[in-house]
Amino acid sequence: MGVPHASGDLSSEMEVDAFRHLFPLRYFERHLSESIRPDARPLGRARDTTLALGAVASAHGSALAKIGSTTMLAAIKMEVMTPSTESPEEGCIAIDFHMPPICSPIVRPGRPAEAAPVISKQLSDTISSSGMINLKELSLVSGKAAWMAYLDIYCLDADGALFDAALLSAVAAFSHLQIPIVSLNDDGKIVLVSEEDEGAKLEKEPVNKEKRKLTLSSIPFSLTCILHKNYILADPTAEEESIMETLVTVVLDSSARLVSFYKPGGSVFAYTSAVQDCVALTRQRVKELQEILDEAISGMETD
């Protein structure tokens, strides 16, 4: 087998594979010089994206989101709590992001993934600052009872752009969420009404008489890009992220308002022109994701 020349074509599949593993950066830069990536995508195109609502039957709201091979399962469980004295008319949202060992070879059993708490914090900050959810909608009885929404997101396949897929699954799960019926028990406490009791006549008047959905506004969507030399790569795979380490994540809401801009280090400076290009790519991506979410919601309503 001959060694591939720097300027010549790689003659066989085995040589291509060997070159890719031995010289990954050179391999990618050959493709970038032709404005294409190894998976045949143009530099600014995201991977195929799908959404399935209601993926977890036992949850009050759930969704399965896939961006390429990156897969996230989000599930929401609602519980009644006593609101804080500082916000007596508001409920709360608690978000946990999980990366089990099955999601990636770099996640080891018994050792929490370093990225998990970082993404959990990003998700909490993004959903809070976007104003997507009015926490007053989670109130039941002022100062006495409110909803606590526990959102758990499980990464099933970590093939890059984890935050983008996690945020999409979270938004979709809240879009699918149905707030359950609650009533007062004999002790005067607010309790969930089970599905078996929903059709029966309750001894006490329910606090909320029917299941309802949250009113979502300013829904946030994100796009992660890689900055490498003069190139910008949208929606990177895990392999691309490991080779070209400068990442930028732009979050815009459904009205194209900037929610957040996140750049966790990296050797490439985020010049104004590069940031503007990333924001422009994100605007385009927001339109795509909004259409995908709307189609998934329409599909659930039809069913």
Tab-separated table of N, CA, C and O in Angstrom, residues 135-204:
chain	number	residue	atom	x	y	z
A	135	LEU	N	-43.691	31.933	34.990
A	135	LEU	CA	-43.765	31.099	36.188
A	135	LEU	C	-45.062	31.304	36.977
A	135	LEU	O	-45.455	30.445	37.772
A	136	LYS	N	-45.736	32.407	36.734
A	136	LYS	CA	-47.022	32.631	37.404
A	136	LYS	C	-48.085	31.660	36.909
A	136	LYS	O	-49.069	31.395	37.610
A	137	GLU	N	-47.883	31.114	35.697
A	137	GLU	CA	-48.814	30.103	35.191
A	137	GLU	C	-48.718	28.799	35.973
A	137	GLU	O	-49.591	27.937	35.873
A	138	LEU	N	-47.650	28.652	36.751
A	138	LEU	CA	-47.456	27.441	37.541
A	138	LEU	C	-48.015	27.580	38.954
A	138	LEU	O	-47.867	26.678	39.773
A	139	SER	N	-48.635	28.717	39.241
A	139	SER	CA	-49.224	28.931	40.566
A	139	SER	C	-50.580	28.240	40.659
A	139	SER	O	-51.356	28.228	39.699
A	140	LEU	N	-50.872	27.672	41.821
A	140	LEU	CA	-52.170	27.047	42.091
A	140	LEU	C	-52.975	27.877	43.088
A	140	LEU	O	-54.077	28.332	42.794
A	141	VAL	N	-52.427	28.076	44.281
A	141	VAL	CA	-53.046	28.926	45.301
A	141	VAL	C	-51.949	29.848	45.825
A	141	VAL	O	-50.933	29.368	46.333
A	142	SER	N	-52.142	31.139	45.651
A	142	SER	CA	-51.111	32.112	46.010
A	142	SER	C	-50.582	31.903	47.429
A	142	SER	O	-51.336	31.875	48.396
A	143	GLY	N	-49.252	31.735	47.491
A	143	GLY	CA	-48.587	31.586	48.776
A	143	GLY	C	-48.721	30.222	49.414
A	143	GLY	O	-48.079	29.941	50.429
A	144	LYS	N	-49.565	29.349	48.835
A	144	LYS	CA	-49.808	28.046	49.455
A	144	LYS	C	-49.417	26.855	48.588
A	144	LYS	O	-48.924	25.845	49.104
A	145	ALA	N	-49.647	26.961	47.286
A	145	ALA	CA	-49.364	25.810	46.424
A	145	ALA	C	-49.011	26.285	45.019
A	145	ALA	O	-49.626	27.209	44.481
A	146	ALA	N	-48.023	25.631	44.436
A	146	ALA	CA	-47.596	25.925	43.069
A	146	ALA	C	-46.972	24.667	42.488
A	146	ALA	O	-46.682	23.703	43.196
A	147	TRP	N	-46.782	24.694	41.188
A	147	TRP	CA	-46.175	23.548	40.511
A	147	TRP	C	-44.655	23.635	40.501
A	147	TRP	O	-44.089	24.699	40.293
A	148	MET	N	-44.028	22.511	40.733
A	148	MET	CA	-42.598	22.333	40.475
A	148	MET	C	-42.486	21.425	39.260
A	148	MET	O	-42.975	20.290	39.273
A	149	ALA	N	-41.885	21.940	38.198
A	149	ALA	CA	-41.697	21.154	36.979
A	149	ALA	C	-40.272	20.592	36.965
A	149	ALA	O	-39.304	21.350	36.876
A	150	TYR	N	-40.159	19.273	37.073
A	150	TYR	CA	-38.856	18.616	37.030
A	150	TYR	C	-38.595	18.159	35.582
A	150	TYR	O	-39.288	17.275	35.071
A	151	LEU	N	-37.629	18.782	34.951
A	151	LEU	CA	-37.264	18.422	33.578
A	151	LEU	C	-35.953	17.640	33.602
A	151	LEU	O	-34.915	18.160	34.017
A	152	ASP	N	-36.012	16.395	33.167
A	152	ASP	CA	-34.801	15.564	33.046
A	152	ASP	C	-34.543	15.291	31.574
A	152	ASP	O	-35.450	14.865	30.841
A	153	ILE	N	-33.311	15.528	31.161
A	153	ILE	CA	-32.922	15.298	29.765
A	153	ILE	C	-31.805	14.263	29.761
A	153	ILE	O	-30.773	14.440	30.424
A	154	TYR	N	-32.026	13.195	29.005
A	154	TYR	CA	-31.052	12.107	28.913
A	154	TYR	C	-30.421	12.107	27.517
A	154	TYR	O	-31.136	12.045	26.519
A	155	CYS	N	-29.111	12.180	27.495
A	155	CYS	CA	-28.386	12.098	26.224
A	155	CYS	C	-28.213	10.616	25.882
A	155	CYS	O	-27.537	9.879	26.602
A	156	LEU	N	-28.822	10.192	24.788
A	156	LEU	CA	-28.738	8.792	24.377
A	156	LEU	C	-27.613	8.554	23.376
A	156	LEU	O	-27.110	7.443	23.255
A	157	ASP	N	-27.240	9.594	22.649
A	157	ASP	CA	-26.136	9.510	21.685
A	157	ASP	C	-25.496	10.881	21.587
A	157	ASP	O	-26.152	11.854	21.192
A	158	ALA	N	-24.237	10.987	21.977
A	158	ALA	CA	-23.541	12.274	22.026
A	158	ALA	C	-22.630	12.432	20.807
A	158	ALA	O	-21.444	12.173	20.873
A	159	ASP	N	-23.218	12.850	19.702
A	159	ASP	CA	-22.433	13.032	18.479
A	159	ASP	C	-22.355	14.504	18.090
A	159	ASP	O	-22.598	14.883	16.953
A	160	GLY	N	-22.045	15.351	19.063
A	160	GLY	CA	-21.817	16.762	18.788
A	160	GLY	C	-23.042	17.630	18.964
A	160	GLY	O	-24.176	17.154	18.922
A	161	ALA	N	-22.794	18.945	19.191
A	161	ALA	CA	-23.865	19.933	19.364
A	161	ALA	C	-24.872	19.487	20.422
A	161	ALA	O	-26.074	19.523	20.211
A	162	LEU	N	-24.375	19.073	21.570
A	162	LEU	CA	-25.242	18.516	22.608
A	162	LEU	C	-26.235	19.550	23.141
A	162	LEU	O	-27.407	19.239	23.366
A	163	PHE	N	-25.773	20.781	23.348
A	163	PHE	CA	-26.673	21.789	23.887
A	163	PHE	C	-27.831	22.076	22.931
A	163	PHE	O	-28.976	22.218	23.371
A	164	ASP	N	-27.550	22.134	21.644
A	164	ASP	CA	-28.601	22.415	20.660
A	164	ASP	C	-29.707	21.364	20.726
A	164	ASP	O	-30.898	21.689	20.744
A	165	ALA	N	-29.309	20.105	20.761
A	165	ALA	CA	-30.289	19.018	20.802
A	165	ALA	C	-31.010	18.986	22.144
A	165	ALA	O	-32.218	18.710	22.216
A	166	ALA	N	-30.282	19.265	23.233
A	166	ALA	CA	-30.899	19.263	24.567
A	166	ALA	C	-31.933	20.387	24.675
A	166	ALA	O	-33.031	20.174	25.211
A	167	LEU	N	-31.600	21.571	24.177
A	167	LEU	CA	-32.542	22.689	24.229
A	167	LEU	C	-33.776	22.396	23.379
A	167	LEU	O	-34.907	22.674	23.791
A	168	LEU	N	-33.571	21.809	22.209
A	168	LEU	CA	-34.696	21.474	21.342
A	168	LEU	C	-35.625	20.465	22.024
A	168	LEU	O	-36.853	20.604	21.984
A	169	SER	N	-35.048	19.461	22.673
A	169	SER	CA	-35.874	18.460	23.368
A	169	SER	C	-36.619	19.086	24.544
A	169	SER	O	-37.774	18.740	24.811
A	170	ALA	N	-35.975	20.024	25.241
A	170	ALA	CA	-36.618	20.697	26.375
A	170	ALA	C	-37.804	21.536	25.905
A	170	ALA	O	-38.903	21.480	26.491
A	171	VAL	N	-37.583	22.327	24.854
A	171	VAL	CA	-38.652	23.165	24.300
A	171	VAL	C	-39.826	22.290	23.835
A	171	VAL	O	-40.996	22.604	24.083
A	172	ALA	N	-39.507	21.182	23.169
A	172	ALA	CA	-40.551	20.288	22.670
A	172	ALA	C	-41.305	19.634	23.818
A	172	ALA	O	-42.534	19.467	23.753
A	173	ALA	N	-40.600	19.259	24.884
A	173	ALA	CA	-41.261	18.629	26.036
A	173	ALA	C	-42.230	19.606	26.705
A	173	ALA	O	-43.340	19.234	27.097
A	174	PHE	N	-41.832	20.871	26.837
A	174	PHE	CA	-42.729	21.868	27.419
A	174	PHE	C	-43.909	22.160	26.485
A	174	PHE	O	-45.008	22.473	26.948
A	175	SER	N	-43.697	22.043	25.179
A	175	SER	CA	-44.796	22.220	24.225
A	175	SER	C	-45.803	21.084	24.359
A	175	SER	O	-47.004	21.277	24.135
A	176	HIS	N	-45.316	19.891	24.722
A	176	HIS	CA	-46.178	18.719	24.866
A	176	HIS	C	-46.814	18.640	26.256
A	176	HIS	O	-47.818	17.952	26.455
A	177	LEU	N	-46.260	19.361	27.220
A	177	LEU	CA	-46.682	19.260	28.622
A	177	LEU	C	-48.177	19.532	28.811
A	177	LEU	O	-48.717	20.508	28.296
A	178	GLN	N	-48.819	18.647	29.553
A	178	GLN	CA	-50.193	18.866	30.007
A	178	GLN	C	-50.182	18.914	31.530
A	178	GLN	O	-49.819	17.933	32.195
A	179	ILE	N	-50.555	20.065	32.081
A	179	ILE	CA	-50.569	20.217	33.535
A	179	ILE	C	-51.737	19.421	34.103
A	179	ILE	O	-52.888	19.592	33.682
A	180	PRO	N	-51.474	18.513	35.021
A	180	PRO	CA	-52.534	17.606	35.504
A	180	PRO	C	-53.561	18.298	36.401
A	180	PRO	O	-53.367	19.423	36.858
A	181	ILE	N	-54.661	17.577	36.639
A	181	ILE	CA	-55.725	18.057	37.518
A	181	ILE	C	-55.336	17.794	38.974
A	181	ILE	O	-54.770	16.757	39.297
A	182	VAL	N	-55.628	18.752	39.835
A	182	VAL	CA	-55.381	18.581	41.272
A	182	VAL	C	-56.644	18.961	42.041
A	182	VAL	O	-57.492	19.712	41.554
A	183	SER	N	-56.760	18.417	43.245
A	183	SER	CA	-57.905	18.762	44.103
A	183	SER	C	-57.441	18.802	45.560
A	183	SER	O	-56.308	18.426	45.881
A	184	LEU	N	-58.333	19.247	46.446
A	184	LEU	CA	-58.045	19.271	47.876
A	184	LEU	C	-58.413	17.928	48.498
A	184	LEU	O	-59.486	17.377	48.220
A	185	ASN	N	-57.503	17.387	49.334
A	185	ASN	CA	-57.839	16.153	50.043
A	185	ASN	C	-58.509	16.485	51.382
A	185	ASN	O	-58.762	17.657	51.697
A	186	ASP	N	-58.778	15.464	52.177
A	186	ASP	CA	-59.486	15.670	53.449
A	186	ASP	C	-58.700	16.529	54.430
A	186	ASP	O	-59.269	17.147	55.336
A	187	ASP	N	-57.367	16.558	54.258
A	187	ASP	CA	-56.533	17.362	55.152
A	187	ASP	C	-56.358	18.787	54.641
A	187	ASP	O	-55.606	19.571	55.230
A	188	GLY	N	-57.023	19.098	53.529
A	188	GLY	CA	-56.902	20.442	52.974
A	188	GLY	C	-55.665	20.650	52.135
A	188	GLY	O	-55.335	21.783	51.776
A	189	LYS	N	-54.963	19.573	51.821
A	189	LYS	CA	-53.770	19.667	50.996
A	189	LYS	C	-54.122	19.420	49.526
A	189	LYS	O	-55.058	18.670	49.223
A	190	ILE	N	-53.367	20.049	48.634
A	190	ILE	CA	-53.587	19.880	47.202
A	190	ILE	C	-52.838	18.639	46.730
A	190	ILE	O	-51.638	18.486	46.983
A	191	VAL	N	-53.555	17.746	46.080
A	191	VAL	CA	-52.949	16.494	45.599
A	191	VAL	C	-53.323	16.275	44.138
A	191	VAL	O	-54.333	16.792	43.646
A	192	LEU	N	-52.493	15.486	43.453
A	192	LEU	CA	-52.763	15.140	42.064
A	192	LEU	C	-53.977	14.220	41.976
A	192	LEU	O	-54.171	13.350	42.824
A	193	VAL	N	-54.781	14.403	40.940
A	193	VAL	CA	-55.895	13.515	40.655
A	193	VAL	C	-55.416	12.460	39.673
A	193	VAL	O	-54.926	12.790	38.587
A	194	SER	N	-55.513	11.195	40.061
A	194	SER	CA	-55.031	10.124	39.189
A	194	SER	C	-55.925	10.001	37.963
A	194	SER	O	-57.074	10.460	37.946
A	195	GLU	N	-55.406	9.366	36.933
A	195	GLU	CA	-56.177	9.196	35.699
A	195	GLU	C	-57.438	8.379	35.944
A	195	GLU	O	-58.467	8.584	35.298
A	196	GLU	N	-57.395	7.441	36.898
A	196	GLU	CA	-58.565	6.625	37.199
A	196	GLU	C	-59.698	7.475	37.800
A	196	GLU	O	-60.874	7.201	37.598
A	197	ASP	N	-59.290	8.533	38.549
A	197	ASP	CA	-60.286	9.371	39.220
A	197	ASP	C	-60.805	10.509	38.352
A	197	ASP	O	-61.771	11.177	38.715
A	198	GLU	N	-60.151	10.742	37.207
A	198	GLU	CA	-60.534	11.885	36.385
A	198	GLU	C	-61.973	11.786	35.910
A	198	GLU	O	-62.700	12.770	35.841
A	199	GLY	N	-62.413	10.581	35.561
A	199	GLY	CA	-63.769	10.411	35.057
A	199	GLY	C	-64.808	10.317	36.159
A	199	GLY	O	-66.000	10.486	35.920
A	200	ALA	N	-64.360	10.068	37.383
A	200	ALA	CA	-65.304	9.920	38.498
A	200	ALA	C	-65.626	11.287	39.108
A	200	ALA	O	-64.894	12.253	38.946
A	201	LYS	N	-66.714	11.345	39.847
A	201	LYS	CA	-67.099	12.596	40.507
A	201	LYS	C	-66.255	12.748	41.767
A	201	LYS	O	-66.251	11.892	42.645
A	202	LEU	N	-65.531	13.859	41.860
A	202	LEU	CA	-64.656	14.087	42.993
A	202	LEU	C	-65.465	14.602	44.183
A	202	LEU	O	-66.423	15.364	44.032
A	203	GLU	N	-65.043	14.173	45.389
A	203	GLU	CA	-65.731	14.614	46.600
A	203	GLU	C	-65.556	16.107	46.820
A	203	GLU	O	-66.447	16.798	47.301
A	204	LYS	N	-64.361	16.604	46.477
A	204	LYS	CA	-64.098	18.028	46.627
A	204	LYS	C	-63.843	18.639	45.248
A	204	LYS	O	-63.356	17.972	44.340
